[in-house]
Short mmCIF file of C-alpha atoms (C1' of nucleotides) in Angstrom, two decimals:
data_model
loop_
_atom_site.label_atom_id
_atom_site.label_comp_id
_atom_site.label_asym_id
_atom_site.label_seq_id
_atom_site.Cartn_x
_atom_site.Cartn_y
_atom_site.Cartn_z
CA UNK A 8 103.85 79.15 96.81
CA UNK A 9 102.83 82.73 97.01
CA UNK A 10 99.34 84.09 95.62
CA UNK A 11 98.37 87.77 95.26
CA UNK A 12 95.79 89.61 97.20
CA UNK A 13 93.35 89.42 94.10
CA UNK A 14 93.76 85.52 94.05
CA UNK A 15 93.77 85.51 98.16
CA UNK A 16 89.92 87.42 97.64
CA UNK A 17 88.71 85.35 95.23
CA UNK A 18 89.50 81.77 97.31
CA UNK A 19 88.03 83.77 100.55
CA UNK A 20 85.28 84.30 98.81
CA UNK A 21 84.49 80.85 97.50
CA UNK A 22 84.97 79.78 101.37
CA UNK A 23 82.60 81.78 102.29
CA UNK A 24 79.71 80.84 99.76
CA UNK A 25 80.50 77.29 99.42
CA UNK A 26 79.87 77.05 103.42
CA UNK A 27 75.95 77.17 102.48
CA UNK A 28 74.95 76.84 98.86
CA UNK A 29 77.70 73.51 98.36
CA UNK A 30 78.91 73.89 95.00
CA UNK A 31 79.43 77.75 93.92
CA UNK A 32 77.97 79.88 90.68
CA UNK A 33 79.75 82.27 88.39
CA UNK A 34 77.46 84.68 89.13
CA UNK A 35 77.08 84.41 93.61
CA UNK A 36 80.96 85.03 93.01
CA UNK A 37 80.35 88.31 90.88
CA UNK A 38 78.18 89.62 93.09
CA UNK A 39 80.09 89.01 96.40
CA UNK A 40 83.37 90.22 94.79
CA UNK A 41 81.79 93.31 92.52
CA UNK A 42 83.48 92.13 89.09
CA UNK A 43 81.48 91.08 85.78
CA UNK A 44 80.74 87.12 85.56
CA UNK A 45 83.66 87.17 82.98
CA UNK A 46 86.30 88.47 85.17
CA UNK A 47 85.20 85.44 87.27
CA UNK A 48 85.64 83.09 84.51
CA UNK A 49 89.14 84.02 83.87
CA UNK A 50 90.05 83.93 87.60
CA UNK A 51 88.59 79.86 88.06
CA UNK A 52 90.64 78.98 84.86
CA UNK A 53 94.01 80.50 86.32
CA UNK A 54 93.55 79.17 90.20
CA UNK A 55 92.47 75.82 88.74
CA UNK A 56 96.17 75.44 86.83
CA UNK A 57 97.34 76.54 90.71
CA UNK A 58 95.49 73.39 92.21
CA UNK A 59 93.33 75.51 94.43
CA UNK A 60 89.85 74.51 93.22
CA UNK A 61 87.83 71.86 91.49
CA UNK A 62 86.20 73.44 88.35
CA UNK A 63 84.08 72.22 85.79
CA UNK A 64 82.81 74.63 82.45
CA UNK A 65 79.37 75.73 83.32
CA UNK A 66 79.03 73.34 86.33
CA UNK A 67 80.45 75.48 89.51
CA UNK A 68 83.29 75.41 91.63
CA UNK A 69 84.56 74.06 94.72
CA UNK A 70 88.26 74.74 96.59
CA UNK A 71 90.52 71.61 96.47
CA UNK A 72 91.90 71.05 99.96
CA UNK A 73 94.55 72.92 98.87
CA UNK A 74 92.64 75.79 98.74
CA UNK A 75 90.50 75.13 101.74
CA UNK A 76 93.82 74.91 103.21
CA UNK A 77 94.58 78.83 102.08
CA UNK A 78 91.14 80.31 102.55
CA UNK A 79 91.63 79.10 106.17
CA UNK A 80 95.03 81.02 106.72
CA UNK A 81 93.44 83.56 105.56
CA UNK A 82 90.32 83.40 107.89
CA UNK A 83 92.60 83.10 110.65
CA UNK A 84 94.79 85.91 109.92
CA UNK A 85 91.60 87.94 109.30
CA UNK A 86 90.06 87.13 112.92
CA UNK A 87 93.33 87.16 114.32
CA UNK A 88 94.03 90.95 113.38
CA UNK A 89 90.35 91.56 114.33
CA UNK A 90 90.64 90.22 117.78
CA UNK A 91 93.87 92.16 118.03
CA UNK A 92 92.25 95.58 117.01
CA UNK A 93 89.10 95.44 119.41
CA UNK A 94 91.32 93.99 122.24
CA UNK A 95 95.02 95.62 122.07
CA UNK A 96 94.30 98.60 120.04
CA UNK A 97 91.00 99.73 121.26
CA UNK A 98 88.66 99.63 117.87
CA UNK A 99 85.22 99.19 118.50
CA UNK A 100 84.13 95.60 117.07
CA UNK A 101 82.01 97.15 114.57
CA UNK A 102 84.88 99.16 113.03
CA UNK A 103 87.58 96.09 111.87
CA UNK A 104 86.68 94.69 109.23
CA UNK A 105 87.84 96.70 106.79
CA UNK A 106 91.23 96.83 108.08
CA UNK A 107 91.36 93.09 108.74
CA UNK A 108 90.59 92.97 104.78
CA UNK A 109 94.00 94.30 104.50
CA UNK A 110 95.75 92.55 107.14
CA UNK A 111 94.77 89.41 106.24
CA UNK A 112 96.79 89.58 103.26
CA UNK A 113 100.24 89.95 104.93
CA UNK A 114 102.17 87.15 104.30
CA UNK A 115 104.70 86.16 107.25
CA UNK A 116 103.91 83.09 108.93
CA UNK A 117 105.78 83.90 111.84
CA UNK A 118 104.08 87.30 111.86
CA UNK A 119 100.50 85.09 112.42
CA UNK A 120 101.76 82.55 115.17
CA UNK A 121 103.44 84.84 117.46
CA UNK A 122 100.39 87.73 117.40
CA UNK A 123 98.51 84.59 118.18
CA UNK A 124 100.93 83.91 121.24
CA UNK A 125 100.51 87.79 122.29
CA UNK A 126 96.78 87.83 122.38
CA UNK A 127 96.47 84.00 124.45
CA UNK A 128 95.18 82.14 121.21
CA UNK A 129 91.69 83.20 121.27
CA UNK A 130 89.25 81.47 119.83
CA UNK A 131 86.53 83.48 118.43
CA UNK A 132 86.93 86.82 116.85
CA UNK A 133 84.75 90.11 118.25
CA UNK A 134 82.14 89.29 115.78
CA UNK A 135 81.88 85.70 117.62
CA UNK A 136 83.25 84.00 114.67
CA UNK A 137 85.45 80.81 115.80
CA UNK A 138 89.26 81.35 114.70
CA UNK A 139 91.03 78.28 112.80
CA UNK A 140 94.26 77.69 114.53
CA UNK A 141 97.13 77.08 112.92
CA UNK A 142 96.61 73.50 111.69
CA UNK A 143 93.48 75.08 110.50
CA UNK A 144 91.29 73.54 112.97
CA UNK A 145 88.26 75.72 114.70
CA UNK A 146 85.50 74.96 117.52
CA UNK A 147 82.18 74.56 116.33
CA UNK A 148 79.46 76.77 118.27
CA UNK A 149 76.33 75.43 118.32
CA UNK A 150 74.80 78.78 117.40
CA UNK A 151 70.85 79.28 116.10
CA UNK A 152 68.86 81.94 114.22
CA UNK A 153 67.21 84.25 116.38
CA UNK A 154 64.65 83.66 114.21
CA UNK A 155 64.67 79.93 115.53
CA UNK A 156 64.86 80.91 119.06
CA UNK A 157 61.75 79.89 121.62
CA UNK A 158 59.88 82.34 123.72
CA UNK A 159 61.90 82.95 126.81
CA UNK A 160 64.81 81.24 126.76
CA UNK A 161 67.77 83.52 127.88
CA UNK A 162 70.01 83.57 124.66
CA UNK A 163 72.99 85.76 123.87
CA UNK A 164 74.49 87.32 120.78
CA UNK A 165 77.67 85.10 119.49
CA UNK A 166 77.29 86.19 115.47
CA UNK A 167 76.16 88.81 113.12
CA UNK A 168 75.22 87.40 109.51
CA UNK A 169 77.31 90.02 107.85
CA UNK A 170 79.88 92.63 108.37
CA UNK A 171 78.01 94.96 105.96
CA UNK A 172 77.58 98.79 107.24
CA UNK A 173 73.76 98.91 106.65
CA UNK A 174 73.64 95.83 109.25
CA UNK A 175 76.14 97.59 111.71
CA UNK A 176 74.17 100.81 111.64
CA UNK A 177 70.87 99.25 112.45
CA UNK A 178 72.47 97.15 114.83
CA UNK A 179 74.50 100.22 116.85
CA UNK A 180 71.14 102.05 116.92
CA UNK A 181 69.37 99.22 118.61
CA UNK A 182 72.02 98.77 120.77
CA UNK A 183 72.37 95.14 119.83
CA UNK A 184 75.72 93.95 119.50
CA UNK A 185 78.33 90.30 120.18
CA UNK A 186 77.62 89.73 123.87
CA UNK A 187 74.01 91.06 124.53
CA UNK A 188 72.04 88.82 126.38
CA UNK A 189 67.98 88.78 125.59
CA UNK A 190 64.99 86.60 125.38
CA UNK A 191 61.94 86.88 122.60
CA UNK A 192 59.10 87.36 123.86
CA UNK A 193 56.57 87.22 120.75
CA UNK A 194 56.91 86.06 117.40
CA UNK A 195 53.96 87.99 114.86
CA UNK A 196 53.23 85.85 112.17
CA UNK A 197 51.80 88.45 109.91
CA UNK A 198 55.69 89.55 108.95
CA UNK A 199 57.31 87.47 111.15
CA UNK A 200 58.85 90.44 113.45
CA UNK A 201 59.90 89.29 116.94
CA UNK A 202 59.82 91.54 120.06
CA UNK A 203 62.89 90.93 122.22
CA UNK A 204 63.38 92.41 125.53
CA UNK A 205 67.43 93.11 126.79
CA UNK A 206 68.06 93.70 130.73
CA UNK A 207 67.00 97.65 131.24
CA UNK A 208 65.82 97.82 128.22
CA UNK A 209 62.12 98.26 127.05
CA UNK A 210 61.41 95.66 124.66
CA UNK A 211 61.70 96.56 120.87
CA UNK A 212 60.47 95.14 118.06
CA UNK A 213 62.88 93.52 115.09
CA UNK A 214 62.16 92.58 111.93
CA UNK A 215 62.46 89.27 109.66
CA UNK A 216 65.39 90.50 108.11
CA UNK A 217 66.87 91.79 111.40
CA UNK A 218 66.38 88.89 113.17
CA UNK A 219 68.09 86.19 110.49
CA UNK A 220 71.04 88.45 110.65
CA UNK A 221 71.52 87.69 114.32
CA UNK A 222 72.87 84.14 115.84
CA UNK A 223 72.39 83.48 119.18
CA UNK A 224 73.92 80.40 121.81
CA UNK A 225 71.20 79.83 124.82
CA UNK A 226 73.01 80.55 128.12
CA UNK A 227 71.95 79.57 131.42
CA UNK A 228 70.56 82.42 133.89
CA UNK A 229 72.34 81.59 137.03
CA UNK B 149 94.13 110.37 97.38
CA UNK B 150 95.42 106.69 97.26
CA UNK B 151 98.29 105.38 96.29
CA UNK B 152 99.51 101.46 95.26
CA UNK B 153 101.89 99.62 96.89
CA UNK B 154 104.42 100.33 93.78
CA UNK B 155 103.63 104.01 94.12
CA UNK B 156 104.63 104.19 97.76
CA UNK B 157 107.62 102.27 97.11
CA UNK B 158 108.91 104.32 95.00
CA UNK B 159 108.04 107.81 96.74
CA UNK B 160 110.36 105.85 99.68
CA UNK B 161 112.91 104.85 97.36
CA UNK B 162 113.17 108.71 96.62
CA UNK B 163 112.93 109.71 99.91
CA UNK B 164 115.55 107.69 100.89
CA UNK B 165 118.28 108.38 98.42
CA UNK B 166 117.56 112.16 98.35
CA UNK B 167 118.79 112.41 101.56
CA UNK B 168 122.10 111.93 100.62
CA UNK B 169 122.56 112.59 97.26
CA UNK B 170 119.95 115.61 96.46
CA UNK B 171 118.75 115.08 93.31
CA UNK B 172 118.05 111.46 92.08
CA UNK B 173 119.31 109.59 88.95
CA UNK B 174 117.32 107.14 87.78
CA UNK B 175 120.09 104.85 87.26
CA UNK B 176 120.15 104.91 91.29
CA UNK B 177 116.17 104.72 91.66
CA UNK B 178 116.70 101.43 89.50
CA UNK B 179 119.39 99.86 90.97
CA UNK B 180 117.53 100.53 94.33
CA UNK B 181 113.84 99.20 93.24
CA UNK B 182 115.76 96.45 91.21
CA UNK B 183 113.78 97.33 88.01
CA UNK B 184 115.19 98.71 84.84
CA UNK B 185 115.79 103.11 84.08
CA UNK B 186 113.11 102.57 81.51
CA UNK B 187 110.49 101.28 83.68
CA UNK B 188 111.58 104.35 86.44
CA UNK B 189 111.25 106.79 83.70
CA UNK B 190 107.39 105.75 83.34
CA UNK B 191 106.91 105.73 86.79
CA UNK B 192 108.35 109.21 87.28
CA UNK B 193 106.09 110.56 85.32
CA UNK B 194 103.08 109.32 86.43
CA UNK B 195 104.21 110.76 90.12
CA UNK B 196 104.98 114.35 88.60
CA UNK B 197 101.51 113.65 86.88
CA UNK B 198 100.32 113.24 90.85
CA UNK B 199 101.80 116.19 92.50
CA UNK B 200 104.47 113.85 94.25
CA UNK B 201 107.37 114.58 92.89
CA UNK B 202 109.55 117.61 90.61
CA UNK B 203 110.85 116.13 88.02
CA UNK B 204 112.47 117.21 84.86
CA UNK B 205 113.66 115.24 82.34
CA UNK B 206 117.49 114.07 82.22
CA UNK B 207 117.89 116.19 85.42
CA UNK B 208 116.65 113.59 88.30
CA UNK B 209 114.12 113.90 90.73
CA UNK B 210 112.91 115.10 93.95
CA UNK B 211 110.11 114.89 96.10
CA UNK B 212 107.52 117.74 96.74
CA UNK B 213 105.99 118.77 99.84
CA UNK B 214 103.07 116.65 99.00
CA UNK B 215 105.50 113.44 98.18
CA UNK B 216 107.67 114.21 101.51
CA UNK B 217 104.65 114.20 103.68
CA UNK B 218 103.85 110.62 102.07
CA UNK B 219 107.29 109.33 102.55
CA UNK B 220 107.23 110.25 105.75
CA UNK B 221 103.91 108.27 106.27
CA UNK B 222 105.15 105.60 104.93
CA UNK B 223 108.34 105.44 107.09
CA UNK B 224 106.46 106.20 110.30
CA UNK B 225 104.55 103.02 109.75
CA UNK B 226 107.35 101.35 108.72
CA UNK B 227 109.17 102.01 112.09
CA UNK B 228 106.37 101.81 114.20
CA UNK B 229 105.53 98.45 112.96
CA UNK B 230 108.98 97.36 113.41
CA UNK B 231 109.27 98.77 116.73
CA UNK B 232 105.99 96.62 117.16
CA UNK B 233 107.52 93.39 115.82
CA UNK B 234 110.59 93.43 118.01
CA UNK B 235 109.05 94.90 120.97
CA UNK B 236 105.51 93.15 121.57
CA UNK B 237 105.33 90.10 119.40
CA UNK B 238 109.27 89.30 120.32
CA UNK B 239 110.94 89.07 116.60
CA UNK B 240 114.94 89.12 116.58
CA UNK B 241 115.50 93.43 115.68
CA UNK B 242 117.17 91.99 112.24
CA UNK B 243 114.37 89.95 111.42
CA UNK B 244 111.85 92.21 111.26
CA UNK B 245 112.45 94.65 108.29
CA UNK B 246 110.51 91.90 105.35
CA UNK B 247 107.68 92.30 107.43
CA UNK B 248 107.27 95.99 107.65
CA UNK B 249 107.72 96.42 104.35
CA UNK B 250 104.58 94.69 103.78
CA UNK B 251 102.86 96.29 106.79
CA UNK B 252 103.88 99.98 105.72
CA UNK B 253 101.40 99.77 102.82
CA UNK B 254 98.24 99.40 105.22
CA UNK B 255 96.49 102.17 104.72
CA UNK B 256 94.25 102.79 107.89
CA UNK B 257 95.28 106.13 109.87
CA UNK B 258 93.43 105.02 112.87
CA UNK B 259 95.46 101.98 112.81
CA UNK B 260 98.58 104.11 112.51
CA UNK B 261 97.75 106.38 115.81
CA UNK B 262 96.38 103.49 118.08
CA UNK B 263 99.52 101.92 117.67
CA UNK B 264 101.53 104.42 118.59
CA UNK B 265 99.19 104.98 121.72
CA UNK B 266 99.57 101.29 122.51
CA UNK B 267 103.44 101.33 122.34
CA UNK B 268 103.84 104.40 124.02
CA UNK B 269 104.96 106.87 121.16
CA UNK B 270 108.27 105.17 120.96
CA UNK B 271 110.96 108.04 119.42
CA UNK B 272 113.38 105.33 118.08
CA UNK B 273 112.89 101.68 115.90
CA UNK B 274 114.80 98.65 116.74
CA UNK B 275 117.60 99.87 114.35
CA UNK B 276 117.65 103.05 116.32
CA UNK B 277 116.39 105.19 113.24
CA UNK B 278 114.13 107.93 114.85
CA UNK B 279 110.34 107.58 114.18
CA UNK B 280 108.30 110.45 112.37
CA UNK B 281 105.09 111.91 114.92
CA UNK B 282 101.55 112.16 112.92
CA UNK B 283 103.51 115.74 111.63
CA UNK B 284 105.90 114.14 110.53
CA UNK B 285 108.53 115.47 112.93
CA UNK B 286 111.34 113.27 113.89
CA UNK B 287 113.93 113.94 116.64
CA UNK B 288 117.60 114.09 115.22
CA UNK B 289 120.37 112.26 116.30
CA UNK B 290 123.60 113.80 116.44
CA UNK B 291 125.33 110.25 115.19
CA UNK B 292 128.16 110.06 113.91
CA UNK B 293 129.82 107.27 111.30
CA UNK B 294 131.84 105.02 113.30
CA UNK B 295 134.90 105.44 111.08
CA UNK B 296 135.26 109.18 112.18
CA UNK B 297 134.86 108.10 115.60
CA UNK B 298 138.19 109.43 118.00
CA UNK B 299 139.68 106.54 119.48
CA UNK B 300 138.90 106.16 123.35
CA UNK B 301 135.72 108.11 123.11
CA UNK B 302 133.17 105.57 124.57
CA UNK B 303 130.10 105.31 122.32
CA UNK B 304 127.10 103.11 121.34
CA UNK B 305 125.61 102.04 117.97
CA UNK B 306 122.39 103.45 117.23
CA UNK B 307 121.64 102.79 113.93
CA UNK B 308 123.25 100.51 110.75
CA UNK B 309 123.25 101.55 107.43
CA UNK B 310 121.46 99.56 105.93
CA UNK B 311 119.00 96.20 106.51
CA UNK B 312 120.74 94.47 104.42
CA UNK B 313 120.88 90.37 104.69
CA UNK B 314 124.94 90.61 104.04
CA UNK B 315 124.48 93.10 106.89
CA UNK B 316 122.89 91.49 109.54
CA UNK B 317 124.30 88.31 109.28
CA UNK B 318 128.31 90.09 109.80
CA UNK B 319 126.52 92.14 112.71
CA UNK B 320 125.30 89.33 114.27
CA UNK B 321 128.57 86.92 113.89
CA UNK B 322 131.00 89.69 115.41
CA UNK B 323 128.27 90.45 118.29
CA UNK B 324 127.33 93.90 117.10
CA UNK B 325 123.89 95.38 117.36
CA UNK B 326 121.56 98.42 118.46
CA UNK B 327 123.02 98.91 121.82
CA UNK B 328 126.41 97.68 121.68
CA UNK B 329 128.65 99.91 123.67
CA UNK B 330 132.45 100.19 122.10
CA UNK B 331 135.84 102.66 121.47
CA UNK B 332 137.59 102.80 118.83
CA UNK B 333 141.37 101.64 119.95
CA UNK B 334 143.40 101.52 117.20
CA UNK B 335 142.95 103.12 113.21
CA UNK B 336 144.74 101.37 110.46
CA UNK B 337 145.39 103.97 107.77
CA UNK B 338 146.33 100.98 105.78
CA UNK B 339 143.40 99.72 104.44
CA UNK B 340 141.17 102.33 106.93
CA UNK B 341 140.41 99.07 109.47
CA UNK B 342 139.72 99.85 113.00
CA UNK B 343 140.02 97.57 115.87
CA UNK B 344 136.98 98.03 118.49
CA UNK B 345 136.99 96.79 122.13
CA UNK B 346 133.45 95.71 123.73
CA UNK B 347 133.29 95.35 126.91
CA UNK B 348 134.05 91.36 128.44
CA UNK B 349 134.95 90.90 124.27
CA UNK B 350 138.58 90.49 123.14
CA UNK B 351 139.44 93.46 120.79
CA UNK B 352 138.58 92.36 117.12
CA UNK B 353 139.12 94.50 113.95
CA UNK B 354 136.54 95.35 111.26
CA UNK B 355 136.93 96.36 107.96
CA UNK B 356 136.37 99.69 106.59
CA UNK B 357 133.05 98.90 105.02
CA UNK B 358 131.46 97.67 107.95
CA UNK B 359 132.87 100.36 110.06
CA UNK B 360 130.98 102.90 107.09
CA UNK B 361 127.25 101.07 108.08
CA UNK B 362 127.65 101.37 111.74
CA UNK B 363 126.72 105.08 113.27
CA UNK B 364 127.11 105.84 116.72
CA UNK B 365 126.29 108.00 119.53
CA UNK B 366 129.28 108.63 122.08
CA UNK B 367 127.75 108.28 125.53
CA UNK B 368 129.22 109.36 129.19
CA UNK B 369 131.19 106.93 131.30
CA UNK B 370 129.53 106.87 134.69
"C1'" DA C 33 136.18 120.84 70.43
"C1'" DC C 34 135.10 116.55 68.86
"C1'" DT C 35 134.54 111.93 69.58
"C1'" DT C 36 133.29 108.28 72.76
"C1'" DA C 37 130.90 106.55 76.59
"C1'" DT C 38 127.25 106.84 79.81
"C1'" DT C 39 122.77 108.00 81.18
"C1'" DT C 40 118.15 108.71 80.18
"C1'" DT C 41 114.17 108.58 77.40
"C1'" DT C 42 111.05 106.82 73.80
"C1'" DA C 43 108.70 103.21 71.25
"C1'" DG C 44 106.65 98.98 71.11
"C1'" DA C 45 105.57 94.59 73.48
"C1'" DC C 46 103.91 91.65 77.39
"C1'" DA C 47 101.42 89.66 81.63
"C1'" DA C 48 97.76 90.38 85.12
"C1'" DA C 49 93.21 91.58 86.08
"C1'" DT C 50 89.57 93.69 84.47
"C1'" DC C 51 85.78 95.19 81.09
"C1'" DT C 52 82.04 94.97 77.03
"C1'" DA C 53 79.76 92.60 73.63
"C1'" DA C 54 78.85 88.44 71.33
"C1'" DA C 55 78.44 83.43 71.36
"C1'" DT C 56 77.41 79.21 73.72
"C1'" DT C 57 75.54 76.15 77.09
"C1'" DT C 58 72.20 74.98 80.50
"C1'" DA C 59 67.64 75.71 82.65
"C1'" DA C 60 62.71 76.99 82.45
"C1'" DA C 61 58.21 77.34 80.35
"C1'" DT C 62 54.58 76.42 77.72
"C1'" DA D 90 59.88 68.98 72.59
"C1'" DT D 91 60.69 73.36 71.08
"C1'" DT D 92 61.19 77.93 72.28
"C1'" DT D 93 62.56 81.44 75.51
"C1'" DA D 94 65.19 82.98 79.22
"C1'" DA D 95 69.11 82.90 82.20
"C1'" DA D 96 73.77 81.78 83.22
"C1'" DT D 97 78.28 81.12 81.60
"C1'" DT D 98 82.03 81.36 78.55
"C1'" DT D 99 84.81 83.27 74.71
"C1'" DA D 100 86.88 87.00 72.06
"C1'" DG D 101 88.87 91.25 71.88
"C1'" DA D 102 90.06 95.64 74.26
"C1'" DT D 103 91.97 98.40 78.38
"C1'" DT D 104 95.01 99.65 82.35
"C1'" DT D 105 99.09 99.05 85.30
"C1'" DG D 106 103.67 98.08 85.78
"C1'" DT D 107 107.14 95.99 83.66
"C1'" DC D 108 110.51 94.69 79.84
"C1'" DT D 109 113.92 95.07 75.47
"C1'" DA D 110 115.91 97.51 71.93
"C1'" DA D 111 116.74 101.73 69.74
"C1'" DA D 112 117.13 106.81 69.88
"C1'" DA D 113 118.33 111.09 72.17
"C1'" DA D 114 120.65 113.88 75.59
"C1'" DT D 115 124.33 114.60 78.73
"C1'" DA D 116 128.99 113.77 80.48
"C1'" DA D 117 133.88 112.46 79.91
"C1'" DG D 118 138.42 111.93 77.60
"C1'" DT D 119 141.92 113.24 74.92
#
DNA sequence: ACTTATTTTTAGACAAATCTAAATTTAAAT
DNA sequence: ATTTAAATTTAGATTTGTCTAAAAATAAGT
C-alpha cells in the first residue's frame, strides 16, 4: 500500500509524541505539524479507514502496529539519509534534517537496504539517535538528562532533544555538539543552571532549558 | 521560487519533447504525462502565469529561459542520482530510472553539488545521456541513430531512446546495453532490419524499431 | 471553398488537504 | 452539581490537480 507524504508526516508525528505522553491529543498533533485541530480531525478519520491507528472521538490516538510498522520505515530512512549526508557527503550534523524530511519520503525499498549496505549499517544517526533496521528493530542507549547527571562523572553527548534551529544555534555557539565529552561540576538550585567544564575549555554555565535538551551516556576515562 | 512535484514534471515533459519537435501540442504533453489535453491546458496556464513557459493558445508551447534553466535542474539531478544508483549503491543501469524520478524532485542545492563532488563530476549517466554542470552546460555527443549507422564501422551504444519497461527488458534479452561494442553487417531494406555482430555473440538481427532507440558512438579499432 | 475531422479550450464537477466558524463533548472550578 | 473553560468535532468553503462533456478553433479532404 502506498501513502502520501502528508499521511507519511502525520504517522511520524504521532511516533514521535506517543513515545512520551502514551496516548496522543488533537491539539500536541496541531502544534507539532502547524495545521488547525480540524485539519487533524479529518486526517485520524481517513488513516483510521487505512488501519494505521487506533482512534476513538474525543479520546486520542495511538498507531496500530501497522502504523508503528510505517513510522519506523520512515525513521529509518530519515536517519539513514542523515548518516549518509554527514558521513559520504560532507554536511555538518547540524545541517540534515531538513533534507532528511524530504528523503525520508522516497519510496524504494531497495533504494533503503542497499544505502544501508554502502554506509556499513550504522546504528545511530549523527544526532545519536539509534536507527531501526530493516525488521524495524533498534538498540536501546541507556542515555540520561544532563540535567540528571552527578557531579563529575565523565559523560558524553549521544542526543539533542530537538532538531529545532534555535537549539542548534545555541548549541554551535557553545560549541556543544554529538560526541563532546564533559563533566558538571555544579548544579545552582536557584534556576537550576549547571556549570559544565569540556577538555580545553573554561567551564560555562547552561541553563535549565539547555541542559534538558542535552542526553548524555557516562563513558569511562581510560 | 518553488515549484511541486507536478510542476516540475511537466516543465520536463516540455523539455523533453521540445527537443525534437519544437513547439509542443498538448495532445503530445498528454499522452506523455498520461493525463487528459484538458487537464494540460490548465496546467499550461498556470506555468505561463509563472514565467516558465510561452504559450499561446491553440499554438503549443515552449519553455522560457527561466523554464529551461529548471528543466535542466531537474535533469541534472535526475542523472546524477542515477549515475549514483548504478554506480555507488550497485542498482542494475535499467533499474534505476523509478527511483530518480522520485529523487529529482528533492529540492536541496547543496545536496545537488556535494553529490557531484562525491562522484567525481561524472559527464555521462548510466544510459550514457550527458549530465548538465550547476550552468547547466552539458557536453554533446556526436551520436548517431544506429539505423544510419554504415555497415563495418565499429561503434558502441551510448544511449537508448527511451527507459521504457518494453525497452529494457528486449535490451537486456538480446545482450544489449550502455557499452556494447557492435557493426552493423548487413541492412535489410525489406522491412529496414539490420543484423549486428558483437563480439564472441553469433550475429542476430533486430528490428527496425529497436534499431531507432539505440544511438551510438563509432569508436577506433586499436 | 466548404464540409468533416481533429485538436484544443472552456465550463462545471470531484477528491485531497486544508481553513474558519459554529456546535458539541469533556474537563475544571467554584 | 452546575457553570465555565478548554479541547475536539462538524459543517461548509477554498485550493490544487484532475476529470467529463460540450464548445470553439484549426487542419484536412474532396
Amino acid at each position: 500500500m502506498h501513502f502520501t507524504t502528508t499521511e507519511e508526516n502525520y504517522i511520524k508525528a504521532i511516533y514521535h509524541l506517543q513515545q512520551e505522553t502514551g496516548n496522543v491529543s488533537t491539539n500536541e498533533l496541531a502544534a507539532e505539524l502547524s495545521t488547525k485541530p480540524a485539519s487533524i480531525t479529518d486526517m485520524l478519520k481517513k488513516l483510521t479507514v487505512k488501519k494505521l491507528l487506533r482512534y476513538e472521538r474525543y479520546k486520542g490516538v495511538r498507531l496500530s502496529s501497522e502504523g508503528e510498522k510505517l513510522a519506523l520505515a520512515i525513521v529509518r530512512k530519515h536517519r539513514l539519509w542523515e548518516y549518509f549526508l554527514v558521513n559520504t557527503l560532507e554536511f555538518g550534523w547540524d545541517e540534515v534534517h531538513e533534507v532528511a524530511e524530504e528523503l525520508e519520503h522516497i519510496s524504494s525499498k531497495k533504494l533503503v537496504e542497499q544505502l544501508d549496505l554502502f554506509l556499513g549499517y550504522p546504528k545511530f544517526d549523527p544526532h545519536g539517535d539509534p536507527i531501526p533496521d530493516s525488521q524495524g528493530r533498534m538498540v536501546m542507549q541507556q542515555q540520561i538528562n544532563l540535567i540528571d547527571l552527578a557531579p563529575d562523572i565523565p559523560a558524553e553527548v549521544c542526543s539533542v532533544g530537538s532538531q529545532s534551529t534555535e537549539l542548534l544555534e545555541i548549541l554551535k555557539h557553545k560549541q556543544l555538539g554529538i560526541g563532546t565529552k564533559l563533566q558538571v561540576k555544579r548544579k545552582f538550585s536557584f534556576d537550576h543552571s549547571i556549570e559544565i567544564k569540556m577538555k580545553n575549555l573554561p567551564a560555562i554555565t547552561i541553563s535549565q532549558q539547555l541542559a534538558q535538551s542535552l542526553f548524555v551516556k557516562t563513558i569511562s576515562n581510560d
